[in-house]
Short mmCIF file of N, CA and C in Angstrom, two decimals:
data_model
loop_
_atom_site.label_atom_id
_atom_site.label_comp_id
_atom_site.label_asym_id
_atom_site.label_seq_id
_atom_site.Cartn_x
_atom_site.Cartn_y
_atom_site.Cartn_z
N UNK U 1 31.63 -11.67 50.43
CA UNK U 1 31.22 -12.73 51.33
C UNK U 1 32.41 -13.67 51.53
N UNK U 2 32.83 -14.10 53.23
CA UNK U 2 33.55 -14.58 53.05
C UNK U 2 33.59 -16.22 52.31
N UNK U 3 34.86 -17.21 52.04
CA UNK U 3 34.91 -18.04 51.19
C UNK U 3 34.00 -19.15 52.35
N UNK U 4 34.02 -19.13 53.63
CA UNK U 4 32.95 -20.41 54.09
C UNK U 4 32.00 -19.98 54.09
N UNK U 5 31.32 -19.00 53.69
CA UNK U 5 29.79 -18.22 54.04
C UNK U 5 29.02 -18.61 52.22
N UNK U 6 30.06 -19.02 51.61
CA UNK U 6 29.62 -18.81 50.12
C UNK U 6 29.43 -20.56 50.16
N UNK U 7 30.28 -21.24 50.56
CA UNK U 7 30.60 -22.45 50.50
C UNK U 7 28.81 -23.43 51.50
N UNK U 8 28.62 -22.70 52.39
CA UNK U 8 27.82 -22.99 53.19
C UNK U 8 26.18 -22.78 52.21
N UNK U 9 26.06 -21.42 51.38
CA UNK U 9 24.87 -20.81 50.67
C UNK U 9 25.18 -22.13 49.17
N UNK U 10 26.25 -22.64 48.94
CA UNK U 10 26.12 -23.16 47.53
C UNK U 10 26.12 -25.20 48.05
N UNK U 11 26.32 -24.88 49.48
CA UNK U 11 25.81 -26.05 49.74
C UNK U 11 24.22 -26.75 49.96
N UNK U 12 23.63 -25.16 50.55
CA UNK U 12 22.09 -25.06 50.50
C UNK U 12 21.64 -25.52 49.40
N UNK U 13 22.43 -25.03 47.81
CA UNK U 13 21.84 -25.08 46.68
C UNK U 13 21.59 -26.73 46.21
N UNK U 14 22.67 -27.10 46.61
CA UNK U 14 23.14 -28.25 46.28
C UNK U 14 22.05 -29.54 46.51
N UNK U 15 21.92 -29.39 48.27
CA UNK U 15 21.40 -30.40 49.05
C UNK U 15 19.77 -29.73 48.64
N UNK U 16 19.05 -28.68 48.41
CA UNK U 16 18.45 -28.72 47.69
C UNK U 16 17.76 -29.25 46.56
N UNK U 17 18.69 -29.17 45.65
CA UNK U 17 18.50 -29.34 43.94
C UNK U 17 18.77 -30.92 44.09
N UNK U 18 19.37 -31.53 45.00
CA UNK U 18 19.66 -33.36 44.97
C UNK U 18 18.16 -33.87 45.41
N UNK U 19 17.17 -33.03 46.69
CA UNK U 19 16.17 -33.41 46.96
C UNK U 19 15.18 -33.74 46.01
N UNK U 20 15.09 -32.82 45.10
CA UNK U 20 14.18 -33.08 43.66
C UNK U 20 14.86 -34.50 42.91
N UNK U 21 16.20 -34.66 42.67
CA UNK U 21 16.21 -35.55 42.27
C UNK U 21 15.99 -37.10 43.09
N UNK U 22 15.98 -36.80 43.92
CA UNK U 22 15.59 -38.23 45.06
C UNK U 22 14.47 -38.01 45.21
N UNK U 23 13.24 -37.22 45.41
CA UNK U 23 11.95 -37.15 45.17
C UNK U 23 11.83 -38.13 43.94
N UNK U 24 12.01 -37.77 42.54
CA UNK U 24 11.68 -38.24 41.44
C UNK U 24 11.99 -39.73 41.55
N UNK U 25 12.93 -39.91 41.55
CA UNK U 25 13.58 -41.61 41.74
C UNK U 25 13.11 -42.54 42.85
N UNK U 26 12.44 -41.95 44.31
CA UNK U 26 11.58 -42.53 44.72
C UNK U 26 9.91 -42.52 44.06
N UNK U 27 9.61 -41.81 43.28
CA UNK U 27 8.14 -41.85 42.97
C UNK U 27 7.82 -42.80 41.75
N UNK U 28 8.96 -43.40 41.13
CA UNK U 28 9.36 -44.90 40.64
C UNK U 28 8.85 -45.86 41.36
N UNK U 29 9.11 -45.65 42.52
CA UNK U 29 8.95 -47.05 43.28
C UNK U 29 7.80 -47.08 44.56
N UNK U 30 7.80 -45.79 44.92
CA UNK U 30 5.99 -45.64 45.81
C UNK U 30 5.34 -44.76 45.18
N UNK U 31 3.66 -44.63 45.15
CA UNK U 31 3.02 -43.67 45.24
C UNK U 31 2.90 -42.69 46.05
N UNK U 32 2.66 -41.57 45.72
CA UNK U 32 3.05 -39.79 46.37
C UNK U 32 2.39 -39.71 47.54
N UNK U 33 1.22 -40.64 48.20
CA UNK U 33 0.64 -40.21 49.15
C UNK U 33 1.86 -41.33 49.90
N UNK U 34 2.21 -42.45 49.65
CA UNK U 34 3.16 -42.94 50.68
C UNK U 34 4.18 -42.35 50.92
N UNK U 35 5.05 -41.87 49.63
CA UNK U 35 5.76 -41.41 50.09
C UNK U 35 5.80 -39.43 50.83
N UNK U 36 4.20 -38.80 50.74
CA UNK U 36 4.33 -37.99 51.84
C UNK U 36 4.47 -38.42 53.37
N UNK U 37 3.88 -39.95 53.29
CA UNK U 37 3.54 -40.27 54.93
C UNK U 37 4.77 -40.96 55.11
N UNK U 38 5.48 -41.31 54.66
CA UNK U 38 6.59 -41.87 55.02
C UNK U 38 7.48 -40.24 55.15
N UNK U 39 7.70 -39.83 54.44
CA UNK U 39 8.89 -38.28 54.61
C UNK U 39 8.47 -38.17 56.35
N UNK U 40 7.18 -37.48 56.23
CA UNK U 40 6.55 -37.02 57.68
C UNK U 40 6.58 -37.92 58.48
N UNK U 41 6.26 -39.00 58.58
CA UNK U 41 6.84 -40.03 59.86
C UNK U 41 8.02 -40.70 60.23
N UNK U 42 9.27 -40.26 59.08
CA UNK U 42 10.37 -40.50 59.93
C UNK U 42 11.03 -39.39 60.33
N UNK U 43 10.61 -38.17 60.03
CA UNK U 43 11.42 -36.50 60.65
C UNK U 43 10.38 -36.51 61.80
N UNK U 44 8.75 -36.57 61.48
CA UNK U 44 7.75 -36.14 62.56
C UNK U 44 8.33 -37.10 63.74
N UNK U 45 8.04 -38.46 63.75
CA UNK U 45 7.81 -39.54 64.84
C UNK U 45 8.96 -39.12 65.70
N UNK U 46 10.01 -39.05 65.38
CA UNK U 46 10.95 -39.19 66.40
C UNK U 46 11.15 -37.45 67.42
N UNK U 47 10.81 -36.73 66.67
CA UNK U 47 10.51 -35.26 67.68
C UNK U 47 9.95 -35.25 68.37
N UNK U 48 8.23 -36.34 68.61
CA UNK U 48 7.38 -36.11 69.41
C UNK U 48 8.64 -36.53 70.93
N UNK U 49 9.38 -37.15 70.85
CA UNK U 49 9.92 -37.98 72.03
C UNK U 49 11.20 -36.66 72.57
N UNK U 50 11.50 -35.58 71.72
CA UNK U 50 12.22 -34.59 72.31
C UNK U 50 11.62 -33.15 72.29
N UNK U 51 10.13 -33.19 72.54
CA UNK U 51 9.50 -31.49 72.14
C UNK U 51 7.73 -32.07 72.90
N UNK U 52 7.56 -30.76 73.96
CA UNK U 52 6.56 -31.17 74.49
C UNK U 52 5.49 -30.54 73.59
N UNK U 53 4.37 -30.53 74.09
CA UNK U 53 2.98 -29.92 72.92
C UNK U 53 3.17 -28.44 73.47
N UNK U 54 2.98 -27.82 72.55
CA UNK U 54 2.67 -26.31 73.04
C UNK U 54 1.85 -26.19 74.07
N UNK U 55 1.64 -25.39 74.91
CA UNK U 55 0.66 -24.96 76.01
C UNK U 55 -0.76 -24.48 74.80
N UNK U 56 -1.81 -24.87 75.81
CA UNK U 56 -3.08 -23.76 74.96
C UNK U 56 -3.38 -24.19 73.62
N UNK U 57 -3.14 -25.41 73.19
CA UNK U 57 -3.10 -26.09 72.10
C UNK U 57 -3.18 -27.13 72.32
N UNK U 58 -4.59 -27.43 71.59
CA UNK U 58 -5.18 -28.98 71.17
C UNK U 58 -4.41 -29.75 70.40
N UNK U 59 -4.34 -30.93 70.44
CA UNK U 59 -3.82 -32.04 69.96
C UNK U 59 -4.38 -32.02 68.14
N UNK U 60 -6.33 -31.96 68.41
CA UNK U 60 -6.70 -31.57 67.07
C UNK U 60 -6.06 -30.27 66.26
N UNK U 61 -5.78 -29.21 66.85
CA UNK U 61 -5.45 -28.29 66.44
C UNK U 61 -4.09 -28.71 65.82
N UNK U 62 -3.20 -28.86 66.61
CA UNK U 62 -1.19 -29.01 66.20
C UNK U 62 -1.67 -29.95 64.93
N UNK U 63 -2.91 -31.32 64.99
CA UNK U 63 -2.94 -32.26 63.56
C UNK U 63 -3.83 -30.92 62.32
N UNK U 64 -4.12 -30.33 62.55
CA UNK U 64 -4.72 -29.26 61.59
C UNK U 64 -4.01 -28.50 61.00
N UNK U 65 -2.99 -27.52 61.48
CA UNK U 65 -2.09 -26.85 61.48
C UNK U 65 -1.09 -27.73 60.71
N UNK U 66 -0.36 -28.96 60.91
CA UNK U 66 0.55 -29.69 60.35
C UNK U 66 0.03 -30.23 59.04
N UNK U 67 -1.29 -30.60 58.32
CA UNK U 67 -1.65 -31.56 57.65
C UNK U 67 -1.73 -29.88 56.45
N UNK U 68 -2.48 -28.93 57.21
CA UNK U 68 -2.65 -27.96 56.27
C UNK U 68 -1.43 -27.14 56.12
N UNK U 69 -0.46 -27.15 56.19
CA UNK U 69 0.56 -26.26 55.91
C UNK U 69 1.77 -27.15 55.70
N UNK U 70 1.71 -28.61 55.57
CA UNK U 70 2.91 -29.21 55.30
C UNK U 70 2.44 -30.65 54.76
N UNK U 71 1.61 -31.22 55.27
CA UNK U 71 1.31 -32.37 54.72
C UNK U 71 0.42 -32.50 53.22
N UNK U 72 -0.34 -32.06 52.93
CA UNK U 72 -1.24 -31.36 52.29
C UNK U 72 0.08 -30.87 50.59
N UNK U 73 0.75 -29.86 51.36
CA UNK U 73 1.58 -29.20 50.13
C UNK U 73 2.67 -30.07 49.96
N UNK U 74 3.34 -30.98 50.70
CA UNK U 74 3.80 -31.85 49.81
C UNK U 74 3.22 -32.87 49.27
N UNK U 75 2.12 -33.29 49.66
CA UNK U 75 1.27 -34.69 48.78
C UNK U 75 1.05 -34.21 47.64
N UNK U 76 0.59 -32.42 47.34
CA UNK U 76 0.36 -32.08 46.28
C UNK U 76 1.28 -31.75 45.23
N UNK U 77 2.96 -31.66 46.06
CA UNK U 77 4.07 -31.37 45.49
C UNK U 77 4.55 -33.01 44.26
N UNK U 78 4.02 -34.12 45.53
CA UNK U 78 4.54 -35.29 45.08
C UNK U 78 3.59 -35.62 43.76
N UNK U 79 2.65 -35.68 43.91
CA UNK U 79 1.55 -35.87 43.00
C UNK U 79 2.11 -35.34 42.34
N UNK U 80 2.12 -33.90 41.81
CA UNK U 80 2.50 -33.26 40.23
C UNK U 80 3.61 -33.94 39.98
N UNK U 81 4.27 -34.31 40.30
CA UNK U 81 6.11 -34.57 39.85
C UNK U 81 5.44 -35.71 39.58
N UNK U 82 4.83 -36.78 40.26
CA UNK U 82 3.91 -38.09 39.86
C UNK U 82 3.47 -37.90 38.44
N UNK U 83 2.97 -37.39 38.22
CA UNK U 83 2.14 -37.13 36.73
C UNK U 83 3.20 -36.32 35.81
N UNK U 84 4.02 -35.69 36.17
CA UNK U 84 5.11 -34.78 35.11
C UNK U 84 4.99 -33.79 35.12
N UNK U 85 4.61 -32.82 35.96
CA UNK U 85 4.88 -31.57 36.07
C UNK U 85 6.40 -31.76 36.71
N UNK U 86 7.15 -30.54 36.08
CA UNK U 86 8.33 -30.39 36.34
C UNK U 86 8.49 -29.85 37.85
N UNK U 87 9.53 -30.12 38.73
CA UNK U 87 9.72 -29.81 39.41
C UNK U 87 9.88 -28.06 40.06
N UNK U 88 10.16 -27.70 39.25
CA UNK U 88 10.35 -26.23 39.76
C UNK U 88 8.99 -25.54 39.47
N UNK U 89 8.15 -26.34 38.64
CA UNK U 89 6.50 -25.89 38.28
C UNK U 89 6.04 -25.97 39.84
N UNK U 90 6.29 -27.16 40.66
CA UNK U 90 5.40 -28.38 41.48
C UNK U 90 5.45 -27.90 42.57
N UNK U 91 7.29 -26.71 42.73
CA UNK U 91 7.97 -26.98 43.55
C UNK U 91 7.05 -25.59 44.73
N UNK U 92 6.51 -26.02 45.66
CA UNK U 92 5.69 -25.55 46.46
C UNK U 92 6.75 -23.67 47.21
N UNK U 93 5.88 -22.56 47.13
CA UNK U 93 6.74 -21.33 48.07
C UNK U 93 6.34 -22.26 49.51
N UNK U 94 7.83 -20.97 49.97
CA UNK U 94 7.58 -21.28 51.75
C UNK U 94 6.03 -20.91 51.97
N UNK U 95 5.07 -21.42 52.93
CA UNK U 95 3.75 -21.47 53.41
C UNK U 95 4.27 -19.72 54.10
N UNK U 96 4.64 -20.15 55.09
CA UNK U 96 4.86 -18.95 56.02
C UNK U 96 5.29 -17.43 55.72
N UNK U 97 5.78 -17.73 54.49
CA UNK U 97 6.43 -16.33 54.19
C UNK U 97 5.47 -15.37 53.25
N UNK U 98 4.16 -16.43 52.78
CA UNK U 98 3.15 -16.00 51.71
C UNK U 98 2.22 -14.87 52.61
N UNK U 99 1.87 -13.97 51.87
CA UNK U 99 0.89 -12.80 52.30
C UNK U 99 -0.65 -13.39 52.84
N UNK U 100 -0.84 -14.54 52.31
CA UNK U 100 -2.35 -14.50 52.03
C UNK U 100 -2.79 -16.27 52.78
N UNK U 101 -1.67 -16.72 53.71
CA UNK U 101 -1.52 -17.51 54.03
C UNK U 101 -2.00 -17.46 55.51
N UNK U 102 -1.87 -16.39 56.21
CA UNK U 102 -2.28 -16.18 57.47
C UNK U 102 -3.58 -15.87 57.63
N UNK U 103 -3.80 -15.73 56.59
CA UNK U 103 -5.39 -14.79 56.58
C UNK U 103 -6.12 -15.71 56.45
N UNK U 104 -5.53 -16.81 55.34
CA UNK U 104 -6.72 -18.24 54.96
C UNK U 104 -6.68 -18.97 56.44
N UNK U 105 -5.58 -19.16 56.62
CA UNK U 105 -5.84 -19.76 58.18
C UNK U 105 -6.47 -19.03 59.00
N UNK U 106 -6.59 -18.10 59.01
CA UNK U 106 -7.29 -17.28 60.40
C UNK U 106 -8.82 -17.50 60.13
N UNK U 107 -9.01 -17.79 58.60
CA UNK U 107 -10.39 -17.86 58.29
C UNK U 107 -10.95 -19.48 58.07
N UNK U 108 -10.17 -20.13 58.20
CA UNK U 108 -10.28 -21.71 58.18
C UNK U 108 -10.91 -22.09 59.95
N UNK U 109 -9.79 -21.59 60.56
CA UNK U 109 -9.47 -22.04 61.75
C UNK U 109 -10.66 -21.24 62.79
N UNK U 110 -10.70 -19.78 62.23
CA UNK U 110 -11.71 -18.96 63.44
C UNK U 110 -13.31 -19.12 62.54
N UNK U 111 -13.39 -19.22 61.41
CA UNK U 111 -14.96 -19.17 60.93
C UNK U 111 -15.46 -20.81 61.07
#
């Protein structure tokens, strides 16, 4: 691999592994449900103003979809690290890449 392709993957690691520690050091100073709604309203708020709504999609729907597949798993991420579960215990898989993740939604959303 070349030397910027390695440099770029051990920077992933990096800016990664610093997030856990700035998670922890803010949960000192707010509780886990603020600081999920704060994460999500300063990345969320400012996209709505450069990204239109999907076509064929409810407003309720895009807040369903977002709360259950991102809001939801980090409040629950923050919480454990809140109480002392270790981070890499807490530390949530990608939603999307899980087998059994499409299926719960298909059965949330269509039953």
């Amino acid at each position: 691999m070349p030397i910027k392709e390695s440099l770029l993957a051990l920077s992933v690691v990096v800016i990664w592994g610093v997030n856990f520690v700035v998670i922890q050091v803010a949960l000192h100073e707010i509780p886990p449900l603020l600081l999920t709604f704060l994460r999500f309203f300063c990345v969320a708020f400012p996209w709505v103003f450069f990204f239109k709504k999907p076509k064929n999609t409810s407003w309720k729907l895009l807040l369903a979809y977002a709360l259950s597949m991102f809001v939801l798993d980090f409040a629950f991420l923050f919480s454990g690290m809140y109480v002392g579960v270790r981070p890499w215990v807490a530390s949530p898989p990608p939603p999307p890449s899980t087998s059994s993740s499409p299926a719960l939604l298909g059965w949330v959303f269509c039953c």
